[in-house]
CSV table of C-alpha atoms in Angstrom, one decimal:
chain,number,residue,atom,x,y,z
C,1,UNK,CA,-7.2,12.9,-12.6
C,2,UNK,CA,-8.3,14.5,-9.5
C,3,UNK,CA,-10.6,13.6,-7.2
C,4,UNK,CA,-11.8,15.1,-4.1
C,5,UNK,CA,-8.1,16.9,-3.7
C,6,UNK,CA,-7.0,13.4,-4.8
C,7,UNK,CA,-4.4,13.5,-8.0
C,8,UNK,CA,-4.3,9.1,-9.2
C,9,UNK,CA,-0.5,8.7,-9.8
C,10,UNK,CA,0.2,6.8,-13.0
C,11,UNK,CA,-3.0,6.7,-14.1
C,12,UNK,CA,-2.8,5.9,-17.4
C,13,UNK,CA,-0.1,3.9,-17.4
C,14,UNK,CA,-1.4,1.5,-14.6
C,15,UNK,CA,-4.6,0.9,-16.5
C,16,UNK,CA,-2.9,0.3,-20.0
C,17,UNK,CA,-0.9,-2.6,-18.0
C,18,UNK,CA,-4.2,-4.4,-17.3
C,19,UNK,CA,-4.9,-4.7,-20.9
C,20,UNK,CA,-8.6,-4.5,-19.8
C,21,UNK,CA,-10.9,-6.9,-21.7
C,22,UNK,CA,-14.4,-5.3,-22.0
C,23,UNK,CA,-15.8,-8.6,-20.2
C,24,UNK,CA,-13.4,-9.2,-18.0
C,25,UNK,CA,-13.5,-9.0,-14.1
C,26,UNK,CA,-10.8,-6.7,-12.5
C,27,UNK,CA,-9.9,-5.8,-9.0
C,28,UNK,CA,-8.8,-2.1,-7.5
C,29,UNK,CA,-7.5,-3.1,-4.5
C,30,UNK,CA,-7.4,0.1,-3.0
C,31,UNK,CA,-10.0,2.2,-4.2
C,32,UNK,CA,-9.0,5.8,-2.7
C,33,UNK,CA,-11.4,8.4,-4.5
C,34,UNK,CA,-11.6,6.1,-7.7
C,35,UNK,CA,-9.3,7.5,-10.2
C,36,UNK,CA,-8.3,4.0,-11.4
C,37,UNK,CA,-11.2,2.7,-10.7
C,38,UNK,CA,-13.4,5.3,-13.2
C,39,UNK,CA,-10.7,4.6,-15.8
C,40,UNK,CA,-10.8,0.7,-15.9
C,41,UNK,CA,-14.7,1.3,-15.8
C,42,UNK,CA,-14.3,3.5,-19.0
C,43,UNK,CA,-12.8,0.6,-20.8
C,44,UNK,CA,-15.2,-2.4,-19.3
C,45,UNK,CA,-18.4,-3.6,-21.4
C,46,UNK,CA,-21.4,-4.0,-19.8
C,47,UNK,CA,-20.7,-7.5,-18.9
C,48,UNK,CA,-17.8,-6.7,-16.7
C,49,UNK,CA,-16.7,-6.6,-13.5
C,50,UNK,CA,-14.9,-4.6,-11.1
C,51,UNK,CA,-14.7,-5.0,-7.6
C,52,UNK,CA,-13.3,-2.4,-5.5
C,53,UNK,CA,-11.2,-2.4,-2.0
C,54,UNK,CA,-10.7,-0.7,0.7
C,55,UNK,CA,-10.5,0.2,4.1
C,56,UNK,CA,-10.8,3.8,4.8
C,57,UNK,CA,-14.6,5.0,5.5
C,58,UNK,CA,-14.1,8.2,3.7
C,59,UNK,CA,-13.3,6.3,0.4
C,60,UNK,CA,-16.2,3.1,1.0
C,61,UNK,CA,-18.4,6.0,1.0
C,62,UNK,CA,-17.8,7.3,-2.4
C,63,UNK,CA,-17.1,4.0,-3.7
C,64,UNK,CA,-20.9,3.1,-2.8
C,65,UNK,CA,-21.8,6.4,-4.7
C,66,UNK,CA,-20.6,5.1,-7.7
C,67,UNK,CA,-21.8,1.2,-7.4
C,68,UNK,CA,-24.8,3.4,-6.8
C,69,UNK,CA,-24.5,4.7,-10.2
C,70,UNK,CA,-22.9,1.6,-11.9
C,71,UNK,CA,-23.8,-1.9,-11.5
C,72,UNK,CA,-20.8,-3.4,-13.0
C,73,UNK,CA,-19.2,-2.1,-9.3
C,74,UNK,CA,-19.0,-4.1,-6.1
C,75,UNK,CA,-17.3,-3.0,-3.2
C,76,UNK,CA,-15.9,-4.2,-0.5
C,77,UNK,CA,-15.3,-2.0,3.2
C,78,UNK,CA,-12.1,-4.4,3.7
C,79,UNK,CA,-7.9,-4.5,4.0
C,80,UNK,CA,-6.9,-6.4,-0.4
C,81,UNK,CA,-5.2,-8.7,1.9
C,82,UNK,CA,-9.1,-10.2,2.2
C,83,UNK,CA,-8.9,-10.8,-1.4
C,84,UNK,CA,-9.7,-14.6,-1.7
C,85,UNK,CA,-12.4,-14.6,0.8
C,86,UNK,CA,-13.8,-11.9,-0.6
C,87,UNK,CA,-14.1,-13.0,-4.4
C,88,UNK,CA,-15.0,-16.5,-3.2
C,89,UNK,CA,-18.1,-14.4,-1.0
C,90,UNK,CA,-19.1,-12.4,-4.3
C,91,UNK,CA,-19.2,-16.0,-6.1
C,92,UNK,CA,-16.0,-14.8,-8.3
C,93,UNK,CA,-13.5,-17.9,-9.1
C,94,UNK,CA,-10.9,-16.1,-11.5
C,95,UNK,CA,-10.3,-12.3,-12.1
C,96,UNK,CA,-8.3,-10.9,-15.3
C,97,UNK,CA,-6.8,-8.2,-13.9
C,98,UNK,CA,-6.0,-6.8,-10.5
C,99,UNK,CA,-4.3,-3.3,-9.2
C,100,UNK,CA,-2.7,-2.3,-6.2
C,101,UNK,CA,-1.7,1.2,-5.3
C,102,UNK,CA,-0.2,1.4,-2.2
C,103,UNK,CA,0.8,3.8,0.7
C,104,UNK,CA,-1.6,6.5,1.6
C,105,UNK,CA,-3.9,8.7,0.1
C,106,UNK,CA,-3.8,12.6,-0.1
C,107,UNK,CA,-7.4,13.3,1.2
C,108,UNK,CA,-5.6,11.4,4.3
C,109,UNK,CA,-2.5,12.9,4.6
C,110,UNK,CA,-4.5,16.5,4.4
C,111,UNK,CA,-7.2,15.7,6.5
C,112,UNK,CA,-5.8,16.9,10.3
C,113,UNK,CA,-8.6,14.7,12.5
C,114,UNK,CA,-6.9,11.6,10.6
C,115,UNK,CA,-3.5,12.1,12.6
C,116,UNK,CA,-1.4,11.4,9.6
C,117,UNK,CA,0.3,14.5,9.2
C,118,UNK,CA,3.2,16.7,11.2
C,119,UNK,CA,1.6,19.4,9.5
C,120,UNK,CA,-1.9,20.0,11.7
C,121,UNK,CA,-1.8,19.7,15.5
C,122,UNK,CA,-4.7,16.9,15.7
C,123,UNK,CA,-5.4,13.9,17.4
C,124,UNK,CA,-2.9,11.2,16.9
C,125,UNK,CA,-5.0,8.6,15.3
C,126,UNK,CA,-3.0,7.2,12.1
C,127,UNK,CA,-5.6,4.3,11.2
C,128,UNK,CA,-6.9,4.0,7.5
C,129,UNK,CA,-10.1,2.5,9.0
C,130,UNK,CA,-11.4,4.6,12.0
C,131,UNK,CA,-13.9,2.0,12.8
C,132,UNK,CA,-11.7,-0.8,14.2
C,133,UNK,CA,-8.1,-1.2,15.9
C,134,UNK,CA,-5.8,0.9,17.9
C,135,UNK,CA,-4.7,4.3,17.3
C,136,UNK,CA,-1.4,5.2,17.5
C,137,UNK,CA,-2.2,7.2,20.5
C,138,UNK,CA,-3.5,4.2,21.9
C,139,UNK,CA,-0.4,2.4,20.7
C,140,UNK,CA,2.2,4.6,22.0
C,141,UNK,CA,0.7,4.6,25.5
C,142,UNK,CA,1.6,0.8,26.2
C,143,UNK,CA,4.4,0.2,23.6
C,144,UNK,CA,7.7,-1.1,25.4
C,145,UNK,CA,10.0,0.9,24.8
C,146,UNK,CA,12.1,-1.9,22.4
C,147,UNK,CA,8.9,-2.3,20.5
C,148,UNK,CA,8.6,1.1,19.5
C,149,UNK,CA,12.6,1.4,18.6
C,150,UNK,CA,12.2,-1.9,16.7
C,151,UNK,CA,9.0,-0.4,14.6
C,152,UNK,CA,10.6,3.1,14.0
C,153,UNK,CA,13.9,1.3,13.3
C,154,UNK,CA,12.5,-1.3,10.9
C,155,UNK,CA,9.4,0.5,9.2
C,156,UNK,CA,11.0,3.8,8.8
C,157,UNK,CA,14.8,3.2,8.7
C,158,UNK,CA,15.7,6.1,10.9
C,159,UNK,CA,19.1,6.0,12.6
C,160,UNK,CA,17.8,7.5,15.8
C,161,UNK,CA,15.1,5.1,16.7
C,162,UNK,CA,16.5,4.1,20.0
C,163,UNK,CA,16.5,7.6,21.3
C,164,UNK,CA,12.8,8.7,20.0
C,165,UNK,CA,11.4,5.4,21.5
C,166,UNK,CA,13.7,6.7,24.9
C,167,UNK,CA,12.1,9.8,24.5
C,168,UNK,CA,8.4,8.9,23.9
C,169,UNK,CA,8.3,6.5,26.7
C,170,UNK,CA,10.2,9.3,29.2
C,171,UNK,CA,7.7,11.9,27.8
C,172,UNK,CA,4.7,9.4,28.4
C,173,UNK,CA,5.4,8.9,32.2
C,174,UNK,CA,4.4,13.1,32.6
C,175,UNK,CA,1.9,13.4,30.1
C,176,UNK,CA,0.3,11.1,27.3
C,177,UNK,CA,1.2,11.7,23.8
C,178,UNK,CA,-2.3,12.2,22.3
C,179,UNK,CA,-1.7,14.6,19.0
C,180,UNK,CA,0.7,14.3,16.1
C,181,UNK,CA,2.1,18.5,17.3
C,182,UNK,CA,3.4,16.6,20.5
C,183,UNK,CA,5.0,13.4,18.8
C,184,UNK,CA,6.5,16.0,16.1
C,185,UNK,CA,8.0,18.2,18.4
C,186,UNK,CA,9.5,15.6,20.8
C,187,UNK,CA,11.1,13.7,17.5
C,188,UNK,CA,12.8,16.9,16.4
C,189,UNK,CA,14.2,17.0,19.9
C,190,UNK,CA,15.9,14.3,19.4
C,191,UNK,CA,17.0,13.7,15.9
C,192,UNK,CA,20.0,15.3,15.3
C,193,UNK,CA,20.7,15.9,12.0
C,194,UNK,CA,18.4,16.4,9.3
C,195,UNK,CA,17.6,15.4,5.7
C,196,UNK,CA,17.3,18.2,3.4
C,197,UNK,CA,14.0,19.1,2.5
C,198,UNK,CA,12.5,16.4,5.0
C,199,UNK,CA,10.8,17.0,8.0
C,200,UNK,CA,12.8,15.5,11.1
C,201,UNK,CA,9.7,13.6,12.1
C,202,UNK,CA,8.8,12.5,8.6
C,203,UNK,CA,10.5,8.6,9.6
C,204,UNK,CA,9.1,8.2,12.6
C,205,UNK,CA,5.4,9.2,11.5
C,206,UNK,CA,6.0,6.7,8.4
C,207,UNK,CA,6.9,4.0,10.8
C,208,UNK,CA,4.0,3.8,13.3
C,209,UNK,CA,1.0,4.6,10.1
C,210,UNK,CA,2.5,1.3,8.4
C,211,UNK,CA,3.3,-0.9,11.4
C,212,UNK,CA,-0.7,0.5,13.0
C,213,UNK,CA,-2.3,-0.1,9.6
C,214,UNK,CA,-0.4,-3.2,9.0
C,215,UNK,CA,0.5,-2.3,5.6
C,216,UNK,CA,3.6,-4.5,4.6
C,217,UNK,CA,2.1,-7.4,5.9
C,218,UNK,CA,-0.9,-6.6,3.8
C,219,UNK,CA,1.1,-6.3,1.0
C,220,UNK,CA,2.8,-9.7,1.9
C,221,UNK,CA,-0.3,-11.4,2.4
C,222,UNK,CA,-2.3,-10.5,-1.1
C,223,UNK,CA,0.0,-11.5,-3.7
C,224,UNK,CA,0.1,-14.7,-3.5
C,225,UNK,CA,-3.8,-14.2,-3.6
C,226,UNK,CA,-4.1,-12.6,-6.5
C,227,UNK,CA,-1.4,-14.5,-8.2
C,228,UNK,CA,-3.6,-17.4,-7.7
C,229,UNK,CA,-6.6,-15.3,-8.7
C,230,UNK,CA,-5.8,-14.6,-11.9
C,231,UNK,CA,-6.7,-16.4,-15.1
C,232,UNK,CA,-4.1,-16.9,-17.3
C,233,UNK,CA,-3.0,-13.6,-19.0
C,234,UNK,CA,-4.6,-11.4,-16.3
C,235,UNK,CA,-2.2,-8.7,-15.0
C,236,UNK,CA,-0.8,-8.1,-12.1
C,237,UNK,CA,0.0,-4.0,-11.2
C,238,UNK,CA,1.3,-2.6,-8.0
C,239,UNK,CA,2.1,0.8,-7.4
C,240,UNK,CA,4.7,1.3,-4.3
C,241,UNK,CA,5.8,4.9,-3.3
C,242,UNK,CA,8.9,3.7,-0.5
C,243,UNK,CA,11.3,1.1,-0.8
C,244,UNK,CA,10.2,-1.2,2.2
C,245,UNK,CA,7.2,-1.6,-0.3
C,246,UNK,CA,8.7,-2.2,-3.3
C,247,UNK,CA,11.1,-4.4,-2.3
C,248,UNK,CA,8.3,-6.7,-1.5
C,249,UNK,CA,6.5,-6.3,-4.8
C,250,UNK,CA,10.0,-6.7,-6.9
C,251,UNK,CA,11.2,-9.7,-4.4
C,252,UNK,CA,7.4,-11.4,-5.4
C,253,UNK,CA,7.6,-11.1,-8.9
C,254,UNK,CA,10.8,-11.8,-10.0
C,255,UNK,CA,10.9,-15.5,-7.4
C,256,UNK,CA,7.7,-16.0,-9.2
C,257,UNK,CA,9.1,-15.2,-12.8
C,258,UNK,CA,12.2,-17.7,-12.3
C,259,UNK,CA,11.9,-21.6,-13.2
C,260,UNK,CA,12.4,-23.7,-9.9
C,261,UNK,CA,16.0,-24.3,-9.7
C,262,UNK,CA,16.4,-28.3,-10.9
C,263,UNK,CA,18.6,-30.6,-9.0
C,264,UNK,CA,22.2,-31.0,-10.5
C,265,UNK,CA,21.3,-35.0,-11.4
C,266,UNK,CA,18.1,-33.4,-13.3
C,267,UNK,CA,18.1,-33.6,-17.5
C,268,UNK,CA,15.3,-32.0,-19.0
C,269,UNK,CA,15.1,-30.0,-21.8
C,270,UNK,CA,13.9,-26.6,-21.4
C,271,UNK,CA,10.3,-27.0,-22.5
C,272,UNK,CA,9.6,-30.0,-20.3
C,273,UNK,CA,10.7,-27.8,-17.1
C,274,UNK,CA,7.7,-26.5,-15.3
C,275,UNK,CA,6.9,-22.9,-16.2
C,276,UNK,CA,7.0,-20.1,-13.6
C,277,UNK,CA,3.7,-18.5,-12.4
C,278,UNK,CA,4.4,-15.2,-13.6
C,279,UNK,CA,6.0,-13.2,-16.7
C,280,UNK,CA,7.2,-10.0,-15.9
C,281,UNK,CA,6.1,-7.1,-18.3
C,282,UNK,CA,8.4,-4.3,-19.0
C,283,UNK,CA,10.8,-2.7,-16.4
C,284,UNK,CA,9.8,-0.5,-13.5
C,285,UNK,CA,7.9,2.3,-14.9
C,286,UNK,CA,7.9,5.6,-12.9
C,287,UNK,CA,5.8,8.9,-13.3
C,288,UNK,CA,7.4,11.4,-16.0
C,289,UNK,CA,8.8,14.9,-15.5
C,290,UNK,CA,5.2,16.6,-16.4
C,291,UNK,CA,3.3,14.7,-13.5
C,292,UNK,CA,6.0,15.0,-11.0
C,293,UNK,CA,6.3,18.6,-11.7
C,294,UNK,CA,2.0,18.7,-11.4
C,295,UNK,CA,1.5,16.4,-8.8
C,296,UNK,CA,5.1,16.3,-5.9
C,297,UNK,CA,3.6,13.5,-4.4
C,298,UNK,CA,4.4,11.0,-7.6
C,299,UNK,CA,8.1,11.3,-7.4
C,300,UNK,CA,8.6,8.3,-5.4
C,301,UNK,CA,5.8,5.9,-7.3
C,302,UNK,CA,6.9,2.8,-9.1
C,303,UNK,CA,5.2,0.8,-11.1
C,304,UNK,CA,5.7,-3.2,-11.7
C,305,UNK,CA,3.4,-5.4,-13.9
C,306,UNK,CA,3.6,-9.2,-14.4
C,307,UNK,CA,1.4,-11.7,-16.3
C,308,UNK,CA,0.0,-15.0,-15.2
C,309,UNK,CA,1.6,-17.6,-16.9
């Protein structure tokens, strides 16, 4: 499904892990343009529920459009990592069903005035919600020099960190570094050697959008929420599209699909030990050929799903 130049990676297999109940109360915890949101609607009665996520203006916007249109819609112009406080506010105690598709969104990437993209020349802005925080322009301009190595180093795992961070603060002491053209043209300066098909800056840019938008301790930070949140049944689904995401989502699940380990003195039979949190459903699903071949952008989604206990 596309939506506003959005295509909803794994659409229909995301939703079919919810197992929606026509009463139930689900969460989209990043609403985007709605693809997932529109399907789980198409399966919910009119008794149920589905409250909606997410920071970006652009997508709150559209989002309101359709609770316009839809009652059964609430949304919410906030981080998922507000989850709890945000049910509790909306008077919700349990939900049967929560989704999380991470990363960014392609209205963002291939809108230039977001600063997202090597591709435009554009102020360098890189926030998912232009309303409050800093901007990596803003960022870059008092960064230490060790910060910014350690956040290129750690958030985009590229070898030449030290020298890019060298180079932007160098570069910063004769002029600011205001627009992604500049930042992309002083990274390919410096990186040596490149990945085939990849854009020299590609790391880098990767790097500042998720330490900026705080997106791995978002990540972090809501599931545990919605682990909690869920009656028992509801599913869990994330959608992660790089491996510093993932790994969170597959390091959460599986702890929380594993009995606590008993002490060697301990004797109990298997049914008396305390059952984990969560089942894990199935493996990790990604997209088929077909929809990496319509959509490029999917080749790097994973999906994981795990049941409350």
């Amino acid at each position: 499904m596309s939506n506003g130049g959005h295509i909803t990676v794994l659409l229909n297999e995301a939703v079919a892990a919810l197992q929606v109940k026509p009463n139930g109360v689900y969460v989209d915890g990043t609403f985007g343009r709605g693809g997932h949101s529109r399907q789980i609607l198409s399966q919910l009665g009119n008794d149920g529920r589905l409250v909606v996520f997410d920071k970006d203006p652009q997508a709150i916007a559209v989002a309101r459009q359709l609770a316009q249109q839809d009652n059964r819609v609430q949304v919410v112009h906030e981080g998922f990592s507000a989850l709890n406080s945000s049910l509790k506010q909306l008077g919700i105690d349990k939900i049967n069903g929560a989704l999380f598709d991470l990363g960014i969104s392609s209205p963002q990437i291939d809108e230039a005035e977001r600063g997202f993209s090597f591709r435009f020349d554009a102020p360098l802005d890189m926030r998912m919600d232009t309303t409050r925080g800093q901007s990596a322009a803003e960022w870059l301009e008092v960064a230490g020099e060790q910060a910014i190595h350690e956040v290129i180093k750690n958030y985009g795992e590229e070898r030449f960190s030290r020298q890019i961070a060298r180079a932007i603060v160098a570069q910063r002491e004769e002029k600011p570094i205001t627009t992604t053209g500049q930042l992309a043209r002083l990274v390919a300066q410096v990186v040596r050697t490149r990945e085939r098909g990849q854009d020299p800056a590609t790391r880098t840019f990767q790097a500042i959008r998720i330490f900026i938008n705080r997106e791995l301790e978002e990540i972090s930070g809501v599931l545990p929420q919605a682990m909690e949140s869920l009656n028992t049944g509801g599913r869990l689904a994330v959608i992660s599209f790089h491996s510093l995401e993932d790994r969170i989502v597959k390091h959460f699940m599986q702890q929380n699909s594993r009995p606590a380990p008993l002490p060697r003195w301990a004797v109990l039979k298997e049914a008396e030990r305390e059952q984990p949190p969560l089942r894990l459903i199935g493996k990790a699903q990604k997209p088929a050929a077909a929809e990496i071949a319509a959509n490029p952008r999917a080749r790097s989604a994973v999906l994981r799903v795990a049941e409350r206990s």
